[in-house]
Short mmCIF file of C-alpha atoms in Angstrom, two decimals:
data_model
loop_
_atom_site.label_atom_id
_atom_site.label_comp_id
_atom_site.label_asym_id
_atom_site.label_seq_id
_atom_site.Cartn_x
_atom_site.Cartn_y
_atom_site.Cartn_z
CA MET A 1 0.11 -0.34 0.00
CA ASP A 2 2.37 2.50 1.01
CA LEU A 3 3.73 1.82 -2.72
CA ILE A 4 1.31 4.64 -3.85
CA ILE A 5 1.29 6.85 -0.42
CA PRO A 6 3.51 10.18 -1.27
CA ASP A 7 6.63 10.62 0.70
CA PHE A 8 7.05 14.00 2.23
CA GLY A 9 10.57 13.89 1.76
CA LEU A 10 10.72 13.13 -1.67
CA LEU A 11 8.59 15.54 -2.67
CA PHE A 12 10.43 17.94 -1.64
CA TRP A 13 13.97 16.72 -2.59
CA THR A 14 12.05 16.24 -6.17
CA GLY A 15 10.58 19.38 -5.97
CA LEU A 16 13.86 20.86 -5.54
CA VAL A 17 16.05 19.36 -7.63
CA PHE A 18 13.41 19.89 -10.86
CA ILE A 19 12.99 23.35 -10.00
CA CYS A 20 16.82 23.91 -9.69
CA LEU A 21 17.57 21.92 -13.10
CA LEU A 22 14.44 23.60 -14.68
CA PHE A 23 16.11 27.28 -13.75
CA VAL A 24 19.21 26.30 -14.61
CA LEU A 25 19.30 24.11 -17.92
CA THR A 26 16.76 26.97 -18.87
CA LYS A 27 18.84 29.81 -18.18
CA PHE A 28 22.61 28.26 -19.33
CA ILE A 29 21.43 25.70 -21.48
CA TRP A 30 18.58 25.23 -23.81
CA LYS A 31 18.70 28.78 -24.67
CA PRO A 32 22.40 28.29 -26.14
CA ILE A 33 21.44 25.45 -27.59
CA LEU A 34 18.27 26.13 -29.00
CA SER A 35 19.96 29.47 -30.35
CA ALA A 36 22.88 27.73 -32.03
CA VAL A 37 19.96 25.03 -33.63
CA ASN A 38 18.12 27.97 -34.99
CA GLU A 39 20.46 29.92 -36.14
CA ARG A 40 22.01 27.13 -37.79
CA GLU A 41 18.45 25.93 -39.13
CA GLU A 42 17.74 29.49 -40.46
CA LYS A 43 21.20 29.62 -42.58
CA ILE A 44 20.58 26.04 -43.75
CA THR A 45 16.78 27.74 -44.87
CA GLU A 46 18.67 30.62 -46.23
CA ALA A 47 21.81 28.94 -48.25
CA LEU A 48 18.78 26.59 -49.71
CA GLU A 49 16.98 29.67 -50.81
CA LEU A 50 20.05 31.19 -51.67
CA ALA A 51 20.59 28.26 -54.10
CA VAL A 52 16.85 28.17 -55.68
CA LYS A 53 17.08 32.10 -56.12
CA THR A 54 20.36 31.39 -57.81
CA LYS A 55 19.42 28.68 -59.72
CA ALA A 56 16.52 30.82 -61.27
CA GLU A 57 18.72 33.34 -61.93
CA MET A 58 21.22 31.21 -63.42
CA GLN A 59 18.29 30.07 -65.43
CA THR A 60 17.20 33.76 -66.61
CA LEU A 61 20.95 34.83 -67.49
CA GLN A 62 20.99 31.27 -69.62
CA ALA A 63 17.97 32.56 -71.06
CA GLU A 64 18.76 35.76 -71.88
CA ASN A 65 21.92 34.75 -72.77
CA GLN A 66 20.31 32.38 -75.54
CA ASN A 67 18.14 35.20 -76.51
CA ILE A 68 21.40 37.63 -76.49
CA LEU A 69 23.06 34.84 -78.89
CA LYS A 70 19.90 34.31 -80.98
CA GLU A 71 19.54 38.63 -81.71
CA ALA A 72 23.67 37.88 -82.41
CA ARG A 73 22.85 35.20 -85.03
CA ALA A 74 19.83 37.27 -86.44
CA GLU A 75 21.70 39.95 -86.82
CA ARG A 76 25.06 38.46 -88.18
CA ASP A 77 22.77 36.79 -90.68
CA ALA A 78 21.43 40.14 -91.46
CA ILE A 79 24.36 41.38 -91.75
CA VAL A 80 25.70 39.08 -93.77
CA LYS A 81 22.66 39.24 -96.50
CA ASP A 82 23.39 43.18 -96.57
CA ALA A 83 26.57 42.09 -97.22
CA LYS A 84 25.99 39.58 -100.10
CA GLU A 85 23.39 42.37 -101.26
CA ILE A 86 25.35 45.46 -101.48
CA ALA A 87 28.21 43.33 -102.89
CA SER A 88 25.82 41.93 -105.81
CA LYS A 89 24.66 44.99 -106.25
CA MET A 90 28.06 46.49 -106.49
CA VAL A 91 29.09 43.96 -109.42
CA ALA A 92 25.73 44.51 -111.04
CA ASP A 93 26.57 48.56 -110.71
CA ALA A 94 29.94 47.61 -112.02
CA LYS A 95 28.75 45.53 -114.53
CA ASP A 96 26.09 48.59 -115.83
CA ASN A 97 28.96 51.16 -116.00
CA ALA A 98 31.61 48.69 -118.09
CA LYS A 99 28.77 48.00 -119.81
CA LYS A 100 27.61 51.53 -120.70
CA GLU A 101 31.27 52.57 -121.31
CA SER A 102 32.25 50.35 -123.81
CA GLU A 103 29.24 51.32 -125.56
CA LYS A 104 30.11 54.66 -125.59
CA VAL A 105 33.98 53.93 -126.74
CA VAL A 106 32.44 51.79 -129.11
CA VAL A 107 29.88 54.80 -130.34
CA ALA A 108 33.10 57.57 -130.13
CA ALA A 109 34.98 54.65 -132.43
CA ARG A 110 32.29 54.38 -134.92
CA GLN A 111 31.91 57.92 -135.11
CA THR A 112 35.65 58.70 -135.37
CA ILE A 113 35.82 56.04 -137.98
CA GLU A 114 32.80 57.53 -139.54
CA ALA A 115 34.55 61.03 -139.71
CA GLU A 116 38.32 59.54 -140.54
CA LYS A 117 36.29 58.17 -143.22
CA SER A 118 34.47 60.88 -144.72
CA ALA A 119 37.72 62.73 -144.54
CA ALA A 120 39.58 60.37 -146.79
CA ILE A 121 36.67 60.13 -149.32
CA ALA A 122 36.49 64.03 -149.44
CA GLU A 123 40.44 63.77 -149.72
CA LEU A 124 40.42 60.99 -152.11
CA LYS A 125 37.62 63.38 -153.92
CA SER A 126 40.04 66.23 -154.26
CA GLN A 127 42.57 64.17 -155.22
CA VAL A 128 40.30 62.03 -157.99
CA ALA A 129 39.76 65.70 -159.18
CA THR A 130 43.14 66.91 -159.41
CA LEU A 131 44.23 63.83 -160.80
CA SER A 132 41.76 63.90 -163.63
CA ILE A 133 42.36 68.06 -164.86
CA GLU A 134 45.61 66.98 -165.40
CA ILE A 135 44.93 63.33 -166.99
CA ALA A 136 42.24 66.08 -168.60
CA GLU A 137 45.07 68.56 -169.55
CA LYS A 138 47.37 65.89 -170.88
CA VAL A 139 44.42 65.01 -173.11
CA VAL A 140 43.74 67.63 -174.25
CA ARG A 141 47.78 68.75 -174.75
CA GLY A 142 48.13 65.42 -177.31
CA GLU A 143 44.78 66.36 -178.87
CA LEU A 144 45.99 69.59 -179.89
CA ASP A 145 49.87 69.02 -180.16
CA SER A 146 48.95 70.01 -184.42
CA SER A 147 47.43 73.10 -185.50
CA ASP A 148 45.14 71.29 -187.89
CA LYS A 149 43.55 69.64 -185.01
CA GLN A 150 43.54 73.10 -183.22
CA LYS A 151 41.87 74.69 -186.38
CA ALA A 152 39.30 71.82 -186.05
CA LEU A 153 38.50 72.65 -182.72
CA ALA A 154 38.05 75.97 -182.92
CA GLU A 155 35.57 75.90 -185.86
CA LYS A 156 33.74 73.23 -184.08
CA LEU A 157 33.51 75.40 -180.95
CA VAL A 158 32.57 78.24 -183.47
CA GLY A 159 29.84 76.20 -184.85
CA ASP A 160 28.80 75.49 -181.49
CA ILE A 161 28.55 78.86 -180.95
CA ASN A 162 26.81 80.03 -184.03
CA LEU A 163 23.97 77.18 -183.58
CA ASN A 164 23.12 79.36 -180.36
CA MET B 1 21.82 -7.68 -3.48
CA SER B 2 21.23 -5.78 -6.07
CA LEU B 3 19.37 -8.11 -8.87
CA LYS B 4 18.33 -5.37 -11.30
CA ASN B 5 20.84 -5.81 -13.60
CA ARG B 6 19.29 -4.82 -17.23
CA LEU B 7 22.26 -4.68 -19.21
CA ASN B 8 24.91 -6.52 -18.84
CA PHE B 9 24.40 -10.01 -19.79
CA LEU B 10 27.46 -11.34 -17.79
CA TYR B 11 26.46 -9.27 -14.77
CA ILE B 12 23.50 -11.01 -14.48
CA ILE B 13 24.94 -14.31 -14.43
CA LEU B 14 27.70 -13.19 -11.74
CA ILE B 15 24.59 -11.70 -9.55
CA ALA B 16 22.57 -14.87 -9.94
CA ILE B 17 25.25 -17.36 -8.90
CA LEU B 18 26.59 -15.29 -5.70
CA PRO B 19 23.31 -15.10 -3.57
CA LEU B 20 22.99 -18.90 -4.38
CA SER B 21 25.28 -19.38 -2.13
CA GLY B 22 24.33 -17.37 0.32
CA VAL B 23 20.71 -19.09 0.24
CA PHE B 24 21.78 -22.05 0.68
CA ALA B 25 24.74 -21.71 3.47
CA SER B 26 21.91 -19.28 5.39
CA GLU B 27 19.42 -22.40 4.75
CA ASN B 28 22.03 -24.75 6.11
CA ASN B 29 22.58 -22.57 9.42
CA ASN B 30 19.16 -22.73 10.21
CA SER B 31 18.79 -26.32 9.92
CA GLU B 32 21.94 -26.84 11.96
CA ALA B 33 21.03 -25.09 14.53
CA GLY B 34 17.55 -26.79 14.53
CA LYS B 35 15.29 -23.36 14.11
CA GLU B 36 12.64 -25.24 11.94
CA GLY B 37 9.79 -22.84 12.46
CA GLU B 38 9.63 -19.23 12.35
CA ASN B 39 13.32 -18.31 10.86
CA HIS B 40 13.26 -20.71 8.68
CA HIS B 41 10.33 -19.53 7.09
CA LYS B 42 11.47 -15.64 7.27
CA LYS B 43 14.49 -16.58 5.31
CA GLU B 44 12.78 -18.64 2.89
CA PHE B 45 13.31 -16.43 -0.38
CA ASN B 46 10.26 -14.40 -0.42
CA VAL B 47 9.49 -13.05 -4.45
CA SER B 48 7.26 -10.25 -3.61
CA ASP B 49 9.06 -8.94 -0.69
CA MET B 50 12.10 -8.87 -3.09
CA ILE B 51 10.28 -7.16 -5.57
CA MET B 52 8.65 -4.77 -2.90
CA HIS B 53 11.88 -4.36 -1.29
CA HIS B 54 14.36 -3.16 -4.61
CA ILE B 55 11.04 -1.02 -5.60
CA LYS B 56 10.34 1.10 -2.88
CA ASP B 57 12.52 4.24 -1.43
CA ALA B 58 15.06 3.00 1.27
CA HIS B 59 17.40 4.29 3.91
CA GLU B 60 20.70 2.52 2.30
CA TRP B 61 21.38 0.90 -0.52
CA HIS B 62 21.96 -2.32 -0.54
CA LEU B 63 24.28 -3.85 -2.38
CA TRP B 64 24.70 -7.70 -1.16
CA GLY B 65 24.27 -9.91 1.55
CA PRO B 66 21.56 -10.58 3.74
CA GLU B 67 18.80 -8.23 4.03
CA HIS B 68 19.97 -6.64 7.11
CA GLY B 69 23.52 -7.09 7.82
CA GLY B 70 24.66 -7.60 4.24
CA THR B 71 26.95 -4.69 2.44
CA ALA B 72 24.99 -1.72 2.33
CA VAL B 73 25.65 2.13 1.92
CA TYR B 74 24.22 3.74 4.59
CA LEU B 75 22.47 6.71 3.67
CA PRO B 76 22.19 10.02 6.03
CA ILE B 77 18.99 10.57 7.75
CA ILE B 78 17.66 14.24 8.09
CA LEU B 79 14.80 14.81 10.50
CA LEU B 80 13.23 17.78 10.97
CA ASP B 81 11.57 17.43 14.49
CA ASN B 82 12.70 20.04 17.63
CA GLY B 83 15.43 21.26 15.61
CA LEU B 84 17.17 19.55 12.52
CA LYS B 85 18.87 16.12 13.24
CA THR B 86 21.06 14.49 11.07
CA PHE B 87 22.60 10.73 11.40
CA SER B 88 23.84 7.65 8.82
CA SER B 89 20.80 5.77 8.61
CA LYS B 90 23.05 2.38 9.96
CA ASN B 91 22.00 3.30 13.53
CA PHE B 92 18.38 2.15 12.20
CA TYR B 93 19.85 -0.85 10.42
CA ASP B 94 22.05 -2.06 13.40
CA GLY B 95 18.78 -1.38 15.60
CA THR B 96 17.10 -3.29 18.10
CA PRO B 97 14.24 -5.15 16.33
CA LYS B 98 11.32 -5.31 18.16
CA SER B 99 7.83 -6.54 17.24
CA ALA B 100 4.26 -5.16 19.04
CA ILE B 101 0.55 -6.45 18.16
CA ASP B 102 -1.53 -4.51 16.44
CA LYS B 103 -4.92 -3.40 18.19
CA LYS B 104 -7.23 -3.85 15.69
CA THR B 105 -5.95 -7.07 13.71
CA LYS B 106 -4.33 -8.96 16.54
CA GLU B 107 -1.16 -9.63 14.31
CA SER B 108 2.23 -9.20 15.10
CA VAL B 109 3.71 -6.17 13.34
CA ASP B 110 7.62 -5.70 12.97
CA TYR B 111 9.76 -2.96 13.66
CA ILE B 112 13.71 -1.97 14.30
CA VAL B 113 14.40 0.56 17.20
CA GLY B 114 17.59 2.55 16.94
CA VAL B 115 20.47 2.80 18.02
CA GLY B 116 22.99 6.04 19.06
CA PRO B 117 21.29 9.32 18.08
CA ALA B 118 18.32 7.14 16.70
CA ALA B 119 17.40 6.32 19.64
CA GLU B 120 14.19 8.16 19.96
CA TYR B 121 13.26 7.01 16.52
CA ALA B 122 12.00 3.65 15.02
CA MET B 123 11.25 2.77 12.00
CA VAL B 124 8.76 0.52 10.13
CA HIS B 125 8.80 -0.07 6.16
CA GLU B 126 11.27 2.03 6.08
CA LYS B 127 9.31 5.12 7.62
CA ILE B 128 10.41 7.16 10.72
CA TYR B 129 8.56 7.41 13.30
CA LYS B 130 9.14 9.16 16.74
CA LEU B 131 8.85 6.06 20.04
CA ASN B 132 6.22 6.50 22.55
CA ASN B 133 7.62 5.87 26.01
CA GLY B 134 10.32 3.37 23.70
CA GLU B 135 7.63 1.71 21.93
CA LEU B 136 5.08 2.32 19.30
CA GLU B 137 1.73 1.28 18.98
CA PHE B 138 -0.12 -0.48 15.71
CA GLU B 139 -3.94 -0.09 14.39
CA GLU B 140 -4.99 -2.04 11.52
CA GLY B 141 -1.74 -1.86 10.06
CA HIS B 142 -0.78 1.79 11.11
CA VAL B 143 1.42 3.33 13.22
CA HIS B 144 -1.02 4.63 16.01
CA GLY B 145 -0.14 7.66 18.47
CA SER B 146 3.30 8.48 17.41
CA VAL B 147 4.65 11.67 15.77
CA LYS B 148 6.13 11.17 12.63
CA PRO B 149 8.88 13.68 12.26
CA TRP B 150 9.74 15.43 9.23
CA ASP B 151 11.74 13.43 6.78
CA PHE B 152 14.22 15.00 4.57
CA SER B 153 16.36 12.09 4.73
CA ILE B 154 19.00 11.24 1.41
CA THR B 155 17.01 8.15 0.83
CA LYS B 156 18.07 5.85 -2.41
CA ASN B 157 15.85 7.60 -4.61
CA VAL B 158 16.80 11.17 -3.82
CA LEU B 159 20.64 10.06 -3.94
CA SER B 160 19.77 8.41 -7.74
CA LEU B 161 17.70 11.93 -7.87
CA PHE B 162 20.72 13.86 -7.52
CA PHE B 163 22.64 11.45 -9.75
CA GLY B 164 20.23 12.12 -12.23
CA ALA B 165 20.25 15.62 -11.83
CA THR B 166 23.58 16.19 -12.07
CA LEU B 167 24.02 13.94 -15.17
CA ILE B 168 21.91 15.80 -16.94
CA LEU B 169 23.50 18.83 -16.20
CA VAL B 170 27.13 17.37 -16.63
CA ILE B 171 26.10 16.38 -20.02
CA MET B 172 23.88 18.96 -21.13
CA PHE B 173 26.84 21.43 -20.05
CA THR B 174 28.73 19.83 -22.11
CA VAL B 175 26.41 20.22 -25.20
CA ALA B 176 26.15 23.67 -24.60
CA LYS B 177 29.83 24.48 -24.32
CA PHE B 178 30.02 22.84 -27.91
CA TYR B 179 27.71 25.51 -29.30
CA LYS B 180 28.99 28.48 -27.71
CA LYS B 181 32.24 27.65 -28.70
CA ASN B 182 31.33 26.21 -32.29
CA GLY B 183 28.29 28.46 -32.98
CA ALA B 184 25.89 27.44 -35.92
CA VAL B 185 28.00 24.58 -37.41
CA ALA B 186 26.87 20.74 -37.63
CA PRO B 187 26.88 19.27 -34.12
CA LYS B 188 29.82 16.91 -33.23
CA GLY B 189 29.82 14.49 -30.18
CA LEU B 190 27.54 14.51 -27.62
CA ALA B 191 25.87 17.00 -29.57
CA LYS B 192 25.18 15.25 -32.14
CA PHE B 193 23.46 12.51 -30.08
CA LEU B 194 21.03 14.93 -28.35
CA GLU B 195 20.78 17.63 -30.42
CA PRO B 196 18.30 15.41 -32.70
CA LEU B 197 16.36 14.55 -29.52
CA VAL B 198 16.19 18.53 -28.46
CA VAL B 199 14.81 18.93 -31.86
CA PHE B 200 12.11 16.12 -31.58
CA VAL B 201 11.05 17.77 -28.57
CA ARG B 202 11.14 21.16 -30.04
CA ASP B 203 9.20 19.87 -33.43
CA ASP B 204 7.18 17.16 -32.45
CA ILE B 205 5.87 17.60 -28.82
CA ALA B 206 6.19 21.49 -28.48
CA LYS B 207 5.31 22.75 -31.74
CA ALA B 208 3.16 19.88 -33.10
CA ASN B 209 0.82 20.44 -30.05
CA ILE B 210 1.52 24.30 -28.73
CA SER B 211 -0.31 26.41 -31.72
CA ASP B 212 0.52 29.93 -33.02
CA GLY B 213 4.63 30.07 -31.91
CA LYS B 214 3.43 29.91 -28.25
CA HIS B 215 5.73 27.17 -27.74
CA THR B 216 9.14 28.61 -27.64
CA LYS B 217 7.37 29.60 -23.44
CA TYR B 218 7.11 26.12 -22.96
CA LEU B 219 9.76 24.51 -24.60
CA PRO B 220 12.42 24.79 -21.65
CA TYR B 221 9.86 23.08 -18.87
CA LEU B 222 9.01 20.34 -21.90
CA LEU B 223 12.58 19.48 -22.74
CA THR B 224 13.55 19.55 -19.07
CA ILE B 225 10.76 17.28 -18.24
CA PHE B 226 11.48 15.10 -20.98
CA PHE B 227 15.21 14.54 -20.30
CA PHE B 228 14.88 14.76 -16.76
CA ILE B 229 12.62 11.27 -17.39
CA LEU B 230 14.32 10.11 -19.68
CA PHE B 231 17.41 10.08 -18.18
CA ASN B 232 16.18 8.50 -14.98
CA ASN B 233 14.18 6.28 -16.60
CA PHE B 234 17.93 4.77 -18.18
CA LEU B 235 19.29 5.41 -14.52
CA GLY B 236 16.83 3.24 -13.12
CA LEU B 237 17.77 0.07 -15.90
CA ILE B 238 21.06 0.31 -14.38
CA PRO B 239 21.70 -2.31 -11.68
CA LEU B 240 24.85 -0.24 -10.31
CA LEU B 241 25.27 2.16 -7.43
CA PRO B 242 24.24 5.58 -8.80
CA GLY B 243 21.55 4.06 -10.82
CA GLY B 244 18.68 1.10 -10.23
CA ALA B 245 16.61 3.45 -8.23
CA ASN B 246 12.91 3.13 -9.25
CA LEU B 247 12.86 6.66 -9.09
CA THR B 248 10.65 7.57 -12.11
CA GLY B 249 8.60 4.68 -10.76
CA ASN B 250 7.79 6.40 -7.86
CA ILE B 251 4.66 8.08 -7.20
CA THR B 252 5.84 10.60 -5.39
CA VAL B 253 8.21 11.81 -8.46
CA THR B 254 5.44 11.00 -10.75
CA LEU B 255 3.04 12.90 -8.39
CA PHE B 256 5.55 16.21 -8.77
CA LEU B 257 5.75 16.38 -12.02
CA SER B 258 1.98 15.76 -13.17
CA ALA B 259 1.54 18.39 -10.63
CA CYS B 260 3.76 20.77 -12.49
CA THR B 261 1.73 19.91 -15.64
CA LEU B 262 -1.36 20.71 -13.91
CA ILE B 263 -0.15 24.14 -12.62
CA ILE B 264 1.36 25.08 -16.17
CA THR B 265 -1.54 24.21 -17.48
CA LEU B 266 -4.03 25.72 -15.53
CA LEU B 267 -1.58 29.19 -15.38
CA SER B 268 -1.43 29.63 -19.35
CA SER B 269 -4.94 28.64 -19.51
CA ASN B 270 -7.28 31.26 -20.81
CA LYS B 271 -10.88 32.39 -21.24
CA ASN B 272 -12.14 29.89 -23.80
CA TYR B 273 -10.77 27.06 -21.80
CA TRP B 274 -12.78 27.87 -18.77
CA LYS B 275 -15.40 28.19 -21.41
CA HIS B 276 -15.18 24.41 -22.47
CA ILE B 277 -15.47 23.68 -18.65
CA PHE B 278 -18.42 25.94 -17.21
CA ALA B 279 -20.39 26.29 -20.73
CA THR B 280 -19.25 23.72 -23.09
CA PRO B 281 -20.62 24.71 -26.57
CA GLY B 282 -22.88 22.72 -27.80
CA VAL B 283 -24.46 20.98 -24.90
CA PRO B 284 -28.00 21.80 -23.83
CA VAL B 285 -28.39 24.02 -20.92
CA ALA B 286 -30.08 21.39 -19.11
CA LEU B 287 -27.09 18.81 -19.13
CA LEU B 288 -24.91 21.40 -17.78
CA PRO B 289 -25.47 20.66 -13.86
CA ILE B 290 -23.63 17.24 -14.97
CA MET B 291 -21.19 18.94 -17.31
CA ILE B 292 -19.87 21.29 -14.99
CA PRO B 293 -18.51 18.22 -12.76
CA ILE B 294 -17.74 16.06 -14.79
CA GLU B 295 -15.61 18.60 -17.02
CA LEU B 296 -13.65 20.25 -13.64
CA VAL B 297 -13.14 16.39 -12.43
CA GLY B 298 -11.51 16.37 -15.80
CA ILE B 299 -9.08 18.85 -14.94
CA PHE B 300 -7.24 16.76 -12.52
CA THR B 301 -7.93 13.10 -14.40
CA LYS B 302 -5.61 14.01 -17.01
CA PRO B 303 -2.86 15.23 -14.96
CA PHE B 304 -3.60 11.96 -12.70
CA ALA B 305 -3.47 9.79 -15.81
CA LEU B 306 0.16 11.09 -16.39
CA MET B 307 1.08 10.29 -12.83
CA ILE B 308 0.05 6.30 -12.90
CA ARG B 309 1.05 6.26 -16.63
CA LEU B 310 4.58 6.94 -15.66
CA PHE B 311 4.86 5.47 -11.90
CA ALA B 312 3.08 1.98 -13.43
CA ASN B 313 5.23 1.84 -16.33
CA MET B 314 8.47 2.14 -14.52
CA THR B 315 7.38 0.24 -11.80
CA ALA B 316 5.58 -2.75 -13.65
CA GLY B 317 8.95 -2.90 -15.56
CA HIS B 318 11.20 -3.40 -13.07
CA ILE B 319 8.96 -6.01 -11.31
CA ILE B 320 8.45 -7.69 -14.34
CA ILE B 321 12.38 -8.09 -14.76
CA LEU B 322 12.82 -8.67 -10.87
CA ALA B 323 10.38 -11.71 -11.42
CA LEU B 324 12.09 -13.18 -14.36
CA ILE B 325 15.28 -13.27 -12.17
CA SER B 326 13.22 -14.52 -9.27
CA ILE B 327 13.03 -17.62 -11.21
CA ILE B 328 16.67 -19.05 -10.46
CA PHE B 329 15.78 -18.18 -6.30
CA ILE B 330 12.47 -20.00 -6.56
CA ASN B 331 13.65 -23.07 -8.06
CA GLN B 332 17.25 -22.45 -6.09
CA ASN B 333 18.75 -23.56 -9.05
CA ALA B 334 21.21 -21.57 -11.47
CA ALA B 335 20.45 -23.68 -14.28
CA TRP B 336 17.03 -21.86 -15.03
CA GLY B 337 19.48 -19.06 -15.28
CA ALA B 338 19.07 -20.75 -18.73
CA LEU B 339 15.37 -19.61 -18.90
CA SER B 340 15.02 -16.19 -16.77
CA VAL B 341 17.94 -14.39 -18.27
CA PRO B 342 17.19 -14.70 -21.46
CA MET B 343 13.80 -13.31 -20.77
CA ALA B 344 14.86 -10.99 -18.61
CA LEU B 345 17.13 -9.58 -21.28
CA PHE B 346 14.42 -8.84 -23.58
CA ILE B 347 12.28 -7.45 -21.41
CA SER B 348 15.70 -5.35 -20.41
CA VAL B 349 15.60 -4.15 -23.78
CA LEU B 350 11.95 -3.79 -24.28
CA GLU B 351 12.37 -1.48 -21.01
CA LEU B 352 14.50 0.69 -23.26
CA LEU B 353 11.76 1.63 -25.72
CA VAL B 354 9.55 2.00 -22.33
CA ALA B 355 12.26 4.40 -20.34
CA PHE B 356 11.96 6.36 -24.36
CA LEU B 357 8.44 5.85 -24.88
CA GLN B 358 7.72 6.92 -21.31
CA ALA B 359 9.53 10.26 -21.14
CA TYR B 360 8.09 11.21 -25.28
CA LEU B 361 4.39 10.16 -23.53
CA PHE B 362 4.90 12.51 -20.95
CA ALA B 363 6.17 15.43 -22.30
CA MET B 364 3.95 14.63 -25.17
CA LEU B 365 0.60 14.89 -23.29
CA SER B 366 2.02 17.62 -21.16
CA ALA B 367 2.11 19.88 -24.12
CA LEU B 368 -0.87 18.66 -25.31
CA PHE B 369 -2.51 19.79 -22.16
CA ILE B 370 -0.85 23.48 -22.22
CA GLY B 371 -1.77 23.46 -25.83
CA ALA B 372 -5.59 22.98 -25.36
CA ALA B 373 -5.62 25.37 -22.59
CA LEU B 374 -4.15 27.65 -24.76
CA GLU B 375 -6.42 26.83 -27.57
CA GLU B 376 -8.28 30.02 -29.23
CA ALA B 377 -11.69 29.57 -29.96
CA HIS B 378 -12.46 28.72 -33.63
CA HIS B 379 -15.69 29.51 -35.49
#
């Protein structure tokens, strides 16, 4: 029966020891332990959050990089395309110019040729005229070598004038 | 003879063999002396007496040998009876045995009258009474007409209590020092071992039962009560001198602990808690005269259940182990050790679980009661 009857002396000592223990543990032990544990947990949570944040940042950064790369590529393509167009245009222009120039040269050459040709023809004509006069003089001189022939011609010419 | 070995297999066997020689020796002596009757009856191994002797408090720490006169550590007796009186309990155990006839039941009751400084006092079942003209009177099994001085003796349980508290302080100081020295780093050594328990109490006991972050206020109490019960439960399983006392299986200790929980519950109770007692929502007014007494009794039954649960669990564990070891002594044959030792070992391992479980349950239910007293009305 005295197994379930509380004993005052033991109650007193239990109370004393437990309250002292509660006081000392609370003041000197639970507080530092719990604060250290809490601090560490906060640190871990922060680190984890930071990791997640960093990951997200990395992803955005990567996406940005991708975009930049894409834009750069597009720009490069555009530049290359423009350059190609310009180049082909330049080639085409050059071709046109050359063609025009060559045509001009051809036309000028033709004109020169024509001028030269007409000058030559004129020269030829005057030469032919001079030659013809000389030939005619010689022929006439031959014809009029004798006084008979001169008389016949004068008569013929007088005859022609009379007819008029 | 300390039979309470729970952990060390060899130690159990050693202890099991030691008293056998003692039992046989005393029997031989008795038969040689021809004192067959009363004396022989007394010396015979009585299981319930032995078990009761071990689970109850005592003023000596009995180690081995016969119950009186064997090897024991005599603990100081502190009495408050017209001034403080301090003397060794040896003065009782070496005292003169007397017997008296119970006035009502007419049965013979034994008691010991102290010697030396304890001459004024007598001890009956480890309780100290002041002598009335050199003797005690009994009525219905109780001491009658004698003054019971205030007894603040350092008993077996008090010594165990001091040791347990010191052990907690030493271990916890080591842990706290680690954190003070290293700050918020990963725990090492003792801290690594104890931190999960602290975090367990914080998260699964305090936070889980006390809402809205109010748990931090009660956390020191819950941690202290958890570790106090846990350490003393484990110490109770160790049969060597500083442990082995049935401290957490003592009704006084569990009474005090549950009273603490009751007081804290009442001190932290809010309006809603009392409203639930005096005007339980959803209960017709006509039923309130029945409900109010029930609810009022309910305030006390909860901590009362805490008290009984811890007391009964720890005491039962001690009784089972002692009973199993007793098989050897009942049969007076060491060969029975082959049966009783493995069984006692099994129960001992089970007791390790119970020791933890009871500490957890006490702290958890305390947190639950406090949490219920703090709960706000929800609509």
